[in-house]
Amino acid sequence: MKKTIPLVITFLIGFYMILAFFVPHPMVANSAQEMQSWEIIIVAFTLVLGIGNLVFVHAEKIQRRRQGWFYSLTLLICLGAMMALGLFGGIKEGTSYYWLYDNVMAPLSSAMFSLLAFFIASAAYRAFRARNKEATLLLIAAAIIMIGRVPLGSWLWQHIPLLGAKFPILLDQVTRWVMEVPNTAGQRGIKIGAALGAVSMALRMLLGIERSYLTTGGN
Amino acid sequence: MRNFLERLTRIDRRWIFLALGLTVALALLINVKLPMTVSGDVRQAYDLLEKLPEGSPVLFSWDYDPGSMPELYPLSAAMLRHAMRRNLKVVMMGHWVTGIPLIEKQVSEVIRVEFPDKVYGRDYVNLGYKSGQAVLVVTMAKSIADAFPQDYYKNKTDTLELMRSVKSLKDMGAVVSFSAGDPGLIMWIQFAWQRFGVPVTGGCTAVSAPEFSAYLQSGQLMGLMGGMRGAAEYEALVKHPGAASTGMSAQSLAHFLIVGFILIGNLAYFLTRKKEDK
């Protein structure tokens, strides 16, 4: 019974939403719209669940004094402080919340993302080796894109004696070709595969074949 | 020589970090202006806004957070500036909760400074954040006021002058998404364009630009600004060089440095491997 009722709900609601897509009758469309509004509320609750889970995991880490517990404590203090400031002082420009966002969170997030460039440089040096045919092709394509996508690359190309002067936009054309032909072909394959996978997974769930979403922690 | 090459293959990563840091810092300090050619994809996005009749409503969605600010913030500033110059009515919102204060920041830095005659509620509106992602977009296509009963400042949405004429997503002349991932541009293409026929354009981080090429070719996406380069090209089109144009010299040198590292790494690899084979 614990499993049958959710399966029946999934089946009925799922197929009703598919039906609403094809039936323009106001009664069907309005009821489907109403259910979509509920979904927005349910999605909002996932945020609460996420915060609850975060607090639980880090509180346990602090309680057991696990390695790095001090960082967990910092995280929970920041979480509480930002929530309190936002809830009681507002989030608009000029509030304490906005000041902290602008002066702490924004620079920290930007710094975290910019570290990526350093790791890419290091990884490119160590791992980007022409070990075989495929790796060599990937390496050449990456180098063309990296040079062709920046203005310095185009500028230098145009100043290469003979070649650059004779074919000034060749680098741009090759860069565009790599992006528009091999890259797009690969992307299409991935997208079609992922879409077919999503459709089959949705059908499996609606028909009750796929039931993993009903269980947690191996139960 | 062999010792040198072997040492080169085992070089401490901190030297690489230092080289990159110095290169970027130097490029930012010197700030060499390089000629910028505008690609077709960026031109297409620019034309989409340029060809809209004056007073048309457009939806700007800030689908990124401070992590992607260096790439997407200059782009959103340039497009907002363009829309304001053309007297388009801008409805702003975001799917990333941590990105919403960036709308406020942009309004302060672009609209209030450069377009002080523009009035909130009449010329632009900030709807803020709402969860729901794709469902939210579908709800907006029925009624924006249903999806966002209140704006960012807690005004009732349907009491705002602009929102009295813009009832649903279908009334928009275009949707522009500044996207750092999911939810973002792909979701707008799949729902706003594919389901409701609203033209979609936008910008994304450089790493995610290749995944949009299929949508560009099929005509589902009306132009794309990829990374800081796309933003710099848009700045060139609106004739207002900003942070992206400044950053391009740093990005150019960083790219060349990384390609240089790849070449040195491969050279060392092949030379040491040949010696090992012997």
Tab-separated table of C-alpha atoms in Angstrom:
chain	number	residue	atom	x	y	z
A	1	MET	CA	0.000	0.000	0.000
A	2	LYS	CA	2.885	2.344	0.875
A	3	LYS	CA	4.185	1.931	-2.642
A	4	THR	CA	0.944	1.394	-4.539
A	5	ILE	CA	-0.635	4.773	-3.660
A	6	PRO	CA	2.392	6.865	-4.795
A	7	LEU	CA	2.587	4.767	-7.969
A	8	VAL	CA	-1.100	5.379	-8.744
A	9	ILE	CA	-0.714	9.128	-8.041
A	10	THR	CA	2.351	9.300	-10.321
A	11	PHE	CA	0.539	7.424	-13.096
A	12	LEU	CA	-2.651	9.500	-12.951
A	13	ILE	CA	-1.056	12.934	-12.552
A	14	GLY	CA	1.685	12.179	-15.074
A	15	PHE	CA	-0.671	11.069	-17.819
A	16	TYR	CA	-3.134	13.857	-17.013
A	17	MET	CA	-0.373	16.435	-17.576
A	18	ILE	CA	0.507	14.779	-20.902
A	19	LEU	CA	-3.193	14.820	-21.833
A	20	ALA	CA	-3.462	18.515	-20.915
A	21	PHE	CA	-0.685	19.242	-23.374
A	22	PHE	CA	-2.835	17.978	-26.251
A	23	VAL	CA	-6.359	18.874	-25.061
A	24	PRO	CA	-7.049	22.614	-25.216
A	25	HIS	CA	-10.397	22.412	-23.349
A	26	PRO	CA	-10.456	25.158	-20.634
A	27	MET	CA	-11.372	22.712	-17.874
A	28	VAL	CA	-8.377	20.497	-18.596
A	29	ALA	CA	-6.021	23.442	-19.225
A	30	ASN	CA	-7.059	25.268	-16.036
A	31	SER	CA	-6.756	22.229	-13.809
A	32	ALA	CA	-3.330	21.417	-15.303
A	33	GLN	CA	-2.306	25.029	-14.704
A	34	GLU	CA	-3.451	24.766	-11.093
A	35	MET	CA	-1.334	21.653	-10.618
A	36	GLN	CA	1.663	23.445	-12.096
A	37	SER	CA	1.185	26.204	-9.527
A	38	TRP	CA	1.309	23.539	-6.815
A	39	GLU	CA	4.536	22.285	-8.333
A	40	ILE	CA	6.101	25.740	-7.882
A	41	ILE	CA	5.218	25.532	-4.167
A	42	ILE	CA	6.612	21.991	-3.904
A	43	VAL	CA	9.852	23.076	-5.605
A	44	ALA	CA	10.084	25.948	-3.083
A	45	PHE	CA	9.890	23.386	-0.282
A	46	THR	CA	12.958	21.603	-1.647
A	47	LEU	CA	14.912	24.696	-0.602
A	48	VAL	CA	13.730	24.180	2.970
A	49	LEU	CA	14.700	20.508	2.754
A	50	GLY	CA	18.103	21.486	1.399
A	51	ILE	CA	18.757	23.927	4.230
A	52	GLY	CA	17.546	21.361	6.768
A	53	ASN	CA	19.895	18.742	5.359
A	54	LEU	CA	22.815	21.176	5.305
A	55	VAL	CA	22.230	22.149	8.946
A	56	PHE	CA	21.856	18.508	10.015
A	57	VAL	CA	25.065	17.345	8.286
A	58	HIS	CA	27.202	20.209	9.588
A	59	ALA	CA	25.698	20.219	13.094
A	60	GLU	CA	26.621	16.542	13.394
A	61	LYS	CA	30.152	17.297	12.212
A	62	ILE	CA	30.516	20.006	14.847
A	63	GLN	CA	29.019	17.827	17.566
A	64	ARG	CA	31.449	14.980	16.870
A	65	ARG	CA	34.371	17.384	16.424
A	66	ARG	CA	35.243	15.830	13.054
A	67	GLN	CA	38.142	17.170	11.022
A	68	GLY	CA	37.364	20.660	9.718
A	69	TRP	CA	34.441	21.138	12.150
A	70	PHE	CA	35.452	24.769	12.521
A	71	TYR	CA	34.563	25.396	8.852
A	72	SER	CA	31.159	23.823	9.415
A	73	LEU	CA	30.620	26.169	12.352
A	74	THR	CA	31.580	29.150	10.177
A	75	LEU	CA	29.157	27.977	7.505
A	76	LEU	CA	26.259	27.658	9.950
A	77	ILE	CA	26.984	31.064	11.524
A	78	CYS	CA	27.075	32.694	8.070
A	79	LEU	CA	23.909	30.880	7.020
A	80	GLY	CA	22.086	32.009	10.182
A	81	ALA	CA	23.402	35.574	9.950
A	82	MET	CA	22.432	36.020	6.281
A	83	MET	CA	19.000	34.505	6.888
A	84	ALA	CA	18.359	36.699	9.934
A	85	LEU	CA	19.570	39.852	8.191
A	86	GLY	CA	17.515	39.098	5.098
A	87	LEU	CA	14.362	38.193	7.003
A	88	PHE	CA	14.391	41.071	9.492
A	89	GLY	CA	16.322	43.798	7.667
A	90	GLY	CA	15.333	43.142	4.058
A	91	ILE	CA	17.493	42.351	1.051
A	92	LYS	CA	17.327	45.597	-0.908
A	93	GLU	CA	20.202	47.903	-1.692
A	94	GLY	CA	21.477	49.715	1.383
A	95	THR	CA	20.646	46.911	3.839
A	96	SER	CA	23.232	44.939	5.824
A	97	TYR	CA	22.303	41.830	3.842
A	98	TYR	CA	23.075	43.591	0.561
A	99	TRP	CA	26.342	44.949	1.961
A	100	LEU	CA	27.473	41.460	2.974
A	101	TYR	CA	26.372	40.043	-0.381
A	102	ASP	CA	28.216	42.722	-2.316
A	103	ASN	CA	31.394	42.751	-0.225
A	104	VAL	CA	31.747	39.160	0.950
A	105	MET	CA	29.718	36.714	-1.074
A	106	ALA	CA	30.197	38.237	-4.540
A	107	PRO	CA	34.023	38.562	-4.279
A	108	LEU	CA	34.334	35.085	-2.710
A	109	SER	CA	32.215	33.442	-5.424
A	110	SER	CA	34.084	35.271	-8.184
A	111	ALA	CA	37.430	34.271	-6.636
A	112	MET	CA	36.319	30.619	-6.459
A	113	PHE	CA	35.360	30.640	-10.144
A	114	SER	CA	38.553	32.399	-11.189
A	115	LEU	CA	40.631	29.661	-9.547
A	116	LEU	CA	39.405	27.473	-12.386
A	117	ALA	CA	41.757	29.281	-14.780
A	118	PHE	CA	44.759	28.333	-12.619
A	119	PHE	CA	43.731	24.694	-12.457
A	120	ILE	CA	43.049	24.608	-16.206
A	121	ALA	CA	46.556	25.972	-16.856
A	122	SER	CA	48.116	23.403	-14.550
A	123	ALA	CA	46.012	20.515	-15.894
A	124	ALA	CA	46.704	21.545	-19.509
A	125	TYR	CA	50.441	21.395	-18.805
A	126	ARG	CA	50.319	17.996	-17.125
A	127	ALA	CA	47.533	16.063	-18.816
A	128	PHE	CA	47.055	17.476	-22.312
A	129	ARG	CA	49.458	15.075	-24.047
A	130	ALA	CA	49.407	13.918	-27.670
A	131	ARG	CA	49.500	10.275	-26.589
A	132	ASN	CA	47.453	8.941	-29.504
A	133	LYS	CA	45.602	10.058	-32.642
A	134	GLU	CA	42.399	11.094	-30.821
A	135	ALA	CA	44.269	12.997	-28.113
A	136	THR	CA	46.319	14.790	-30.770
A	137	LEU	CA	43.176	15.860	-32.637
A	138	LEU	CA	41.613	17.115	-29.416
A	139	LEU	CA	44.769	18.994	-28.565
A	140	ILE	CA	44.971	20.677	-31.980
A	141	ALA	CA	41.258	21.627	-31.882
A	142	ALA	CA	41.646	23.056	-28.357
A	143	ALA	CA	44.688	25.095	-29.351
A	144	ILE	CA	42.901	26.482	-32.441
A	145	ILE	CA	39.837	27.460	-30.408
A	146	MET	CA	41.896	29.022	-27.615
A	147	ILE	CA	43.937	31.113	-30.026
A	148	GLY	CA	41.131	31.813	-32.496
A	149	ARG	CA	38.634	32.964	-29.858
A	150	VAL	CA	40.770	35.829	-28.542
A	151	PRO	CA	41.477	39.079	-30.425
A	152	LEU	CA	45.232	38.702	-29.932
A	153	GLY	CA	45.111	35.439	-31.924
A	154	SER	CA	43.390	37.033	-34.918
A	155	TRP	CA	45.682	40.041	-34.741
A	156	LEU	CA	48.854	37.931	-34.641
A	157	TRP	CA	47.606	35.691	-37.436
A	158	GLN	CA	47.081	38.672	-39.701
A	159	HIS	CA	50.676	39.726	-39.070
A	160	ILE	CA	52.238	36.403	-40.005
A	161	PRO	CA	54.233	37.088	-43.193
A	162	LEU	CA	52.762	35.638	-46.408
A	163	LEU	CA	50.223	33.259	-44.854
A	164	GLY	CA	48.429	35.815	-42.639
A	165	ALA	CA	48.437	38.501	-45.312
A	166	LYS	CA	47.121	36.131	-47.986
A	167	PHE	CA	44.433	34.507	-45.824
A	168	PRO	CA	43.606	37.080	-43.116
A	169	ILE	CA	40.423	35.412	-41.904
A	170	LEU	CA	41.563	31.806	-42.204
A	171	LEU	CA	42.024	31.380	-38.432
A	172	ASP	CA	38.542	32.779	-37.775
A	173	GLN	CA	37.076	30.480	-40.423
A	174	VAL	CA	38.826	27.399	-39.026
A	175	THR	CA	37.723	28.314	-35.473
A	176	ARG	CA	34.125	28.719	-36.640
A	177	TRP	CA	34.285	25.445	-38.564
A	178	VAL	CA	35.495	23.531	-35.486
A	179	MET	CA	32.652	25.020	-33.443
A	180	GLU	CA	29.944	24.631	-36.082
A	181	VAL	CA	30.733	21.245	-37.590
A	182	PRO	CA	32.513	18.678	-35.375
A	183	ASN	CA	31.423	20.328	-32.116
A	184	THR	CA	27.780	20.682	-33.167
A	185	ALA	CA	27.675	17.125	-34.464
A	186	GLY	CA	28.931	15.868	-31.106
A	187	GLN	CA	26.561	18.126	-29.172
A	188	ARG	CA	23.585	16.932	-31.221
A	189	GLY	CA	24.464	13.316	-30.511
A	190	ILE	CA	24.700	14.008	-26.782
A	191	LYS	CA	21.456	16.007	-26.727
A	192	ILE	CA	19.450	13.443	-28.699
A	193	GLY	CA	20.790	10.649	-26.499
A	194	ALA	CA	20.009	12.551	-23.299
A	195	ALA	CA	16.504	13.469	-24.501
A	196	LEU	CA	15.698	9.865	-25.430
A	197	GLY	CA	17.030	8.763	-22.045
A	198	ALA	CA	14.862	11.345	-20.248
A	199	VAL	CA	11.746	10.289	-22.181
A	200	SER	CA	12.313	6.609	-21.489
A	201	MET	CA	13.004	7.308	-17.803
A	202	ALA	CA	9.810	9.402	-17.548
A	203	LEU	CA	7.777	6.622	-19.162
A	204	ARG	CA	9.309	4.019	-16.865
A	205	MET	CA	8.372	6.145	-13.851
A	206	LEU	CA	4.821	6.793	-15.078
A	207	LEU	CA	4.275	3.094	-15.777
A	208	GLY	CA	5.690	2.092	-12.412
A	209	ILE	CA	8.655	0.163	-13.838
A	210	GLU	CA	11.197	2.551	-12.351
A	211	ARG	CA	10.583	2.782	-8.607
A	212	SER	CA	13.898	4.004	-7.255
A	213	TYR	CA	12.383	7.435	-6.482
A	214	LEU	CA	10.178	5.762	-3.851
A	215	THR	CA	13.091	4.471	-1.812
A	216	THR	CA	15.884	6.065	0.167
A	217	GLY	CA	19.018	4.676	1.728
A	218	GLY	CA	18.523	1.218	0.301
A	219	ASN	CA	15.058	0.704	1.865
B	1	MET	CA	69.483	18.140	-20.791
B	2	ARG	CA	67.531	15.045	-19.824
B	3	ASN	CA	67.522	16.168	-16.211
B	4	PHE	CA	66.173	19.522	-17.260
B	5	LEU	CA	63.372	17.920	-19.317
B	6	GLU	CA	62.504	15.535	-16.526
B	7	ARG	CA	62.383	18.426	-14.107
B	8	LEU	CA	60.199	20.271	-16.593
B	9	THR	CA	57.665	17.425	-16.646
B	10	ARG	CA	57.551	17.462	-12.841
B	11	ILE	CA	57.409	21.226	-12.452
B	12	ASP	CA	55.651	22.386	-9.289
B	13	ARG	CA	52.154	23.582	-10.167
B	14	ARG	CA	52.716	26.724	-8.083
B	15	TRP	CA	55.125	28.025	-10.751
B	16	ILE	CA	52.350	27.647	-13.326
B	17	PHE	CA	49.932	29.459	-11.024
B	18	LEU	CA	52.461	32.250	-10.534
B	19	ALA	CA	53.085	32.606	-14.264
B	20	LEU	CA	49.375	32.811	-15.000
B	21	GLY	CA	48.731	35.241	-12.139
B	22	LEU	CA	51.541	37.539	-13.271
B	23	THR	CA	50.443	37.397	-16.914
B	24	VAL	CA	46.847	38.307	-16.094
B	25	ALA	CA	47.890	41.056	-13.657
B	26	LEU	CA	50.322	42.522	-16.159
B	27	ALA	CA	47.757	42.468	-18.960
B	28	LEU	CA	45.203	44.209	-16.749
B	29	LEU	CA	47.739	46.843	-15.736
B	30	ILE	CA	48.963	47.549	-19.259
B	31	ASN	CA	45.485	47.114	-20.813
B	32	VAL	CA	46.391	46.943	-24.476
B	33	LYS	CA	43.389	47.640	-26.701
B	34	LEU	CA	43.062	44.993	-29.374
B	35	PRO	CA	40.859	45.315	-32.460
B	36	MET	CA	37.592	43.450	-31.927
B	37	THR	CA	35.748	41.749	-34.751
B	38	VAL	CA	32.064	41.128	-34.144
B	39	SER	CA	30.891	37.599	-34.874
B	40	GLY	CA	27.621	36.768	-36.605
B	41	ASP	CA	26.083	35.245	-33.477
B	42	VAL	CA	26.594	38.417	-31.432
B	43	ARG	CA	25.398	40.589	-34.322
B	44	GLN	CA	22.221	38.476	-34.540
B	45	ALA	CA	21.480	39.021	-30.833
B	46	TYR	CA	22.139	42.743	-31.184
B	47	ASP	CA	19.848	42.943	-34.224
B	48	LEU	CA	17.073	41.179	-32.345
B	49	LEU	CA	16.895	44.038	-29.814
B	50	GLU	CA	17.721	46.671	-32.420
B	51	LYS	CA	14.831	45.700	-34.682
B	52	LEU	CA	12.157	45.595	-31.982
B	53	PRO	CA	9.750	48.542	-32.223
B	54	GLU	CA	10.356	51.247	-29.625
B	55	GLY	CA	8.457	50.551	-26.419
B	56	SER	CA	8.388	46.770	-26.921
B	57	PRO	CA	8.597	44.752	-23.730
B	58	VAL	CA	11.581	42.416	-23.310
B	59	LEU	CA	12.282	39.949	-20.550
B	60	PHE	CA	15.803	39.885	-19.081
B	61	SER	CA	16.541	36.849	-16.958
B	62	TRP	CA	19.583	36.929	-14.683
B	63	ASP	CA	20.334	33.205	-14.540
B	64	TYR	CA	23.736	33.392	-12.904
B	65	ASP	CA	25.317	34.181	-9.580
B	66	PRO	CA	28.441	36.114	-8.526
B	67	GLY	CA	30.635	33.161	-9.549
B	68	SER	CA	30.106	34.011	-13.215
B	69	MET	CA	30.129	37.778	-12.783
B	70	PRO	CA	33.378	38.458	-14.720
B	71	GLU	CA	31.869	36.965	-17.869
B	72	LEU	CA	28.157	37.701	-17.608
B	73	TYR	CA	27.908	40.923	-15.634
B	74	PRO	CA	29.489	43.106	-18.379
B	75	LEU	CA	27.214	41.436	-20.926
B	76	SER	CA	24.041	42.067	-18.936
B	77	ALA	CA	25.160	45.692	-18.464
B	78	ALA	CA	25.743	46.140	-22.205
B	79	MET	CA	22.404	44.595	-23.172
B	80	LEU	CA	20.521	46.539	-20.511
B	81	ARG	CA	22.151	49.732	-21.771
B	82	HIS	CA	21.153	48.860	-25.325
B	83	ALA	CA	17.544	48.145	-24.313
B	84	MET	CA	17.307	51.408	-22.363
B	85	ARG	CA	18.755	53.426	-25.247
B	86	ARG	CA	16.170	51.918	-27.562
B	87	ASN	CA	13.397	52.726	-25.063
B	88	LEU	CA	12.431	49.089	-24.708
B	89	LYS	CA	10.443	48.164	-21.610
B	90	VAL	CA	12.525	45.775	-19.554
B	91	VAL	CA	11.024	43.161	-17.253
B	92	MET	CA	13.779	41.660	-15.092
B	93	MET	CA	13.813	38.421	-13.150
B	94	GLY	CA	16.109	35.521	-12.291
B	95	HIS	CA	16.087	31.776	-11.770
B	96	TRP	CA	19.121	31.803	-9.459
B	97	VAL	CA	18.286	33.056	-5.997
B	98	THR	CA	21.867	34.142	-5.296
B	99	GLY	CA	21.914	36.203	-8.487
B	100	ILE	CA	18.970	38.481	-7.732
B	101	PRO	CA	20.943	41.222	-5.931
B	102	LEU	CA	22.957	41.506	-9.158
B	103	ILE	CA	19.834	42.909	-10.841
B	104	GLU	CA	19.723	45.619	-8.191
B	105	LYS	CA	23.409	46.301	-8.688
B	106	GLN	CA	22.924	46.586	-12.437
B	107	VAL	CA	19.923	48.901	-12.043
B	108	SER	CA	22.002	51.165	-9.763
B	109	GLU	CA	25.025	51.203	-12.037
B	110	VAL	CA	23.372	51.409	-15.461
B	111	ILE	CA	19.801	52.687	-15.304
B	112	ARG	CA	19.963	55.119	-12.378
B	113	VAL	CA	23.295	56.606	-13.525
B	114	GLU	CA	22.931	56.689	-17.323
B	115	PHE	CA	19.146	56.839	-17.720
B	116	PRO	CA	17.843	58.870	-14.779
B	117	ASP	CA	14.645	59.707	-16.674
B	118	LYS	CA	13.584	56.059	-16.686
B	119	VAL	CA	10.907	55.333	-14.106
B	120	TYR	CA	10.513	52.113	-12.156
B	121	GLY	CA	7.202	50.454	-12.947
B	122	ARG	CA	6.792	52.317	-16.221
B	123	ASP	CA	10.082	51.627	-18.058
B	124	TYR	CA	11.451	48.686	-16.123
B	125	VAL	CA	10.335	46.214	-13.500
B	126	ASN	CA	12.242	43.823	-11.264
B	127	LEU	CA	10.189	40.720	-10.508
B	128	GLY	CA	12.940	39.082	-8.475
B	129	TYR	CA	13.236	35.341	-7.885
B	130	LYS	CA	10.669	32.586	-7.884
B	131	SER	CA	11.283	28.847	-7.686
B	132	GLY	CA	9.751	26.530	-10.250
B	133	GLN	CA	12.108	26.818	-13.192
B	134	ALA	CA	10.394	25.392	-16.315
B	135	VAL	CA	7.007	25.312	-14.579
B	136	LEU	CA	7.459	28.977	-13.728
B	137	VAL	CA	8.073	29.787	-17.401
B	138	VAL	CA	4.933	27.887	-18.415
B	139	THR	CA	2.941	29.715	-15.719
B	140	MET	CA	4.332	33.044	-16.947
B	141	ALA	CA	3.038	32.215	-20.420
B	142	LYS	CA	-0.444	32.117	-18.933
B	143	SER	CA	-0.103	35.068	-16.590
B	144	ILE	CA	2.950	36.868	-15.234
B	145	ALA	CA	0.907	38.166	-12.317
B	146	ASP	CA	-0.007	34.582	-11.373
B	147	ALA	CA	3.652	33.566	-11.453
B	148	PHE	CA	4.830	36.707	-9.674
B	149	PRO	CA	1.981	38.219	-7.628
B	150	GLN	CA	4.498	40.708	-6.180
B	151	ASP	CA	7.624	42.318	-7.592
B	152	TYR	CA	10.999	42.511	-5.860
B	153	TYR	CA	9.847	45.571	-3.874
B	154	LYS	CA	6.613	43.897	-2.724
B	155	ASN	CA	4.425	45.971	-5.071
B	156	LYS	CA	1.451	44.093	-6.487
B	157	THR	CA	2.612	43.159	-9.982
B	158	ASP	CA	-0.640	43.956	-11.769
B	159	THR	CA	-0.687	47.480	-10.301
B	160	LEU	CA	2.558	48.445	-12.075
B	161	GLU	CA	2.007	50.526	-15.205
B	162	LEU	CA	4.246	48.380	-17.397
B	163	MET	CA	2.656	45.143	-16.242
B	164	ARG	CA	-0.814	46.358	-17.134
B	165	SER	CA	0.114	46.053	-20.793
B	166	VAL	CA	2.368	43.013	-20.410
B	167	LYS	CA	0.133	40.264	-19.117
B	168	SER	CA	2.014	37.166	-20.196
B	169	LEU	CA	5.297	35.894	-21.513
B	170	LYS	CA	3.724	35.765	-24.975
B	171	ASP	CA	3.523	39.588	-24.981
B	172	MET	CA	7.319	39.884	-24.846
B	173	GLY	CA	9.219	40.956	-27.934
B	174	ALA	CA	12.148	38.811	-26.847
B	175	VAL	CA	13.598	36.900	-23.929
B	176	VAL	CA	17.232	37.476	-22.997
B	177	SER	CA	18.866	35.055	-20.587
B	178	PHE	CA	22.275	35.581	-19.008
B	179	SER	CA	23.013	32.002	-18.234
B	180	ALA	CA	25.673	30.232	-16.192
B	181	GLY	CA	24.067	26.795	-16.327
B	182	ASP	CA	20.793	25.175	-15.418
B	183	PRO	CA	18.189	26.692	-15.063
B	184	GLY	CA	19.096	29.095	-17.801
B	185	LEU	CA	19.205	29.641	-21.518
B	186	ILE	CA	18.372	26.065	-22.573
B	187	MET	CA	15.215	26.123	-20.467
B	188	TRP	CA	14.116	29.402	-22.068
B	189	ILE	CA	14.747	27.975	-25.558
B	190	GLN	CA	12.798	24.811	-24.774
B	191	PHE	CA	9.791	26.577	-23.302
B	192	ALA	CA	9.643	30.287	-24.237
B	193	TRP	CA	10.618	29.735	-27.881
B	194	GLN	CA	9.696	26.162	-28.638
B	195	ARG	CA	6.345	26.146	-26.859
B	196	PHE	CA	5.225	29.776	-26.974
B	197	GLY	CA	7.145	31.203	-29.927
B	198	VAL	CA	8.887	34.049	-28.071
B	199	PRO	CA	12.328	34.762	-29.637
B	200	VAL	CA	15.141	33.876	-27.259
B	201	THR	CA	18.703	35.127	-27.147
B	202	GLY	CA	21.319	35.488	-24.456
B	203	GLY	CA	24.790	34.957	-23.215
B	204	CYS	CA	26.524	32.160	-21.430
B	205	THR	CA	29.873	31.360	-19.865
B	206	ALA	CA	32.642	30.462	-22.322
B	207	VAL	CA	32.753	26.836	-21.143
B	208	SER	CA	29.075	26.297	-21.910
B	209	ALA	CA	29.045	28.091	-25.280
B	210	PRO	CA	29.721	24.937	-27.401
B	211	GLU	CA	26.533	23.270	-26.177
B	212	PHE	CA	24.410	26.013	-27.767
B	213	SER	CA	25.768	25.614	-31.292
B	214	ALA	CA	23.046	23.125	-32.215
B	215	TYR	CA	20.311	25.559	-31.116
B	216	LEU	CA	21.968	28.370	-33.061
B	217	GLN	CA	22.118	26.356	-36.262
B	218	SER	CA	18.511	25.229	-35.976
B	219	GLY	CA	17.344	28.829	-35.497
B	220	GLN	CA	15.912	28.110	-32.043
B	221	LEU	CA	18.346	30.598	-30.533
B	222	MET	CA	18.566	34.077	-32.038
B	223	GLY	CA	22.235	34.809	-31.478
B	224	LEU	CA	24.567	34.046	-28.620
B	225	MET	CA	27.250	35.837	-26.636
B	226	GLY	CA	29.806	33.296	-25.418
B	227	GLY	CA	31.859	34.322	-22.392
B	228	MET	CA	33.800	37.525	-22.004
B	229	ARG	CA	34.540	37.619	-25.729
B	230	GLY	CA	30.821	37.782	-26.525
B	231	ALA	CA	30.364	40.531	-23.941
B	232	ALA	CA	33.283	42.506	-25.395
B	233	GLU	CA	31.800	42.191	-28.886
B	234	TYR	CA	28.448	43.464	-27.614
B	235	GLU	CA	30.203	46.363	-25.872
B	236	ALA	CA	31.799	47.197	-29.221
B	237	LEU	CA	28.378	47.144	-30.914
B	238	VAL	CA	26.793	49.477	-28.367
B	239	LYS	CA	29.965	51.622	-28.521
B	240	HIS	CA	30.467	51.556	-24.774
B	241	PRO	CA	33.669	49.632	-23.931
B	242	GLY	CA	33.508	48.302	-20.404
B	243	ALA	CA	34.848	45.551	-18.178
B	244	ALA	CA	34.701	42.878	-20.881
B	245	SER	CA	36.725	44.914	-23.389
B	246	THR	CA	39.302	45.590	-20.660
B	247	GLY	CA	39.413	41.915	-19.734
B	248	MET	CA	40.012	40.690	-23.280
B	249	SER	CA	43.714	41.543	-23.269
B	250	ALA	CA	44.136	39.520	-20.047
B	251	GLN	CA	42.137	36.646	-21.479
B	252	SER	CA	44.120	36.749	-24.737
B	253	LEU	CA	47.441	36.486	-22.940
B	254	ALA	CA	46.120	33.809	-20.568
B	255	HIS	CA	44.984	31.703	-23.541
B	256	PHE	CA	48.372	32.065	-25.205
B	257	LEU	CA	50.120	31.148	-21.967
B	258	ILE	CA	48.012	27.999	-21.588
B	259	VAL	CA	48.707	27.000	-25.215
B	260	GLY	CA	52.386	27.665	-24.487
B	261	PHE	CA	52.222	25.390	-21.430
B	262	ILE	CA	50.581	22.678	-23.526
B	263	LEU	CA	53.370	22.913	-26.111
B	264	ILE	CA	56.160	22.848	-23.508
B	265	GLY	CA	54.471	19.958	-21.695
B	266	ASN	CA	54.214	17.952	-24.900
B	267	LEU	CA	57.754	18.758	-25.938
B	268	ALA	CA	59.114	17.578	-22.612
B	269	TYR	CA	56.887	14.500	-22.770
B	270	PHE	CA	58.054	13.471	-26.250
B	271	LEU	CA	61.732	14.148	-25.642
B	272	THR	CA	61.812	12.223	-22.350
B	273	ARG	CA	59.761	9.386	-23.885
B	274	LYS	CA	62.178	9.064	-26.827
B	275	LYS	CA	65.108	8.852	-24.453
B	276	GLU	CA	63.297	6.230	-22.366
B	277	ASP	CA	62.557	4.213	-25.535
B	278	LYS	CA	66.228	4.199	-26.449
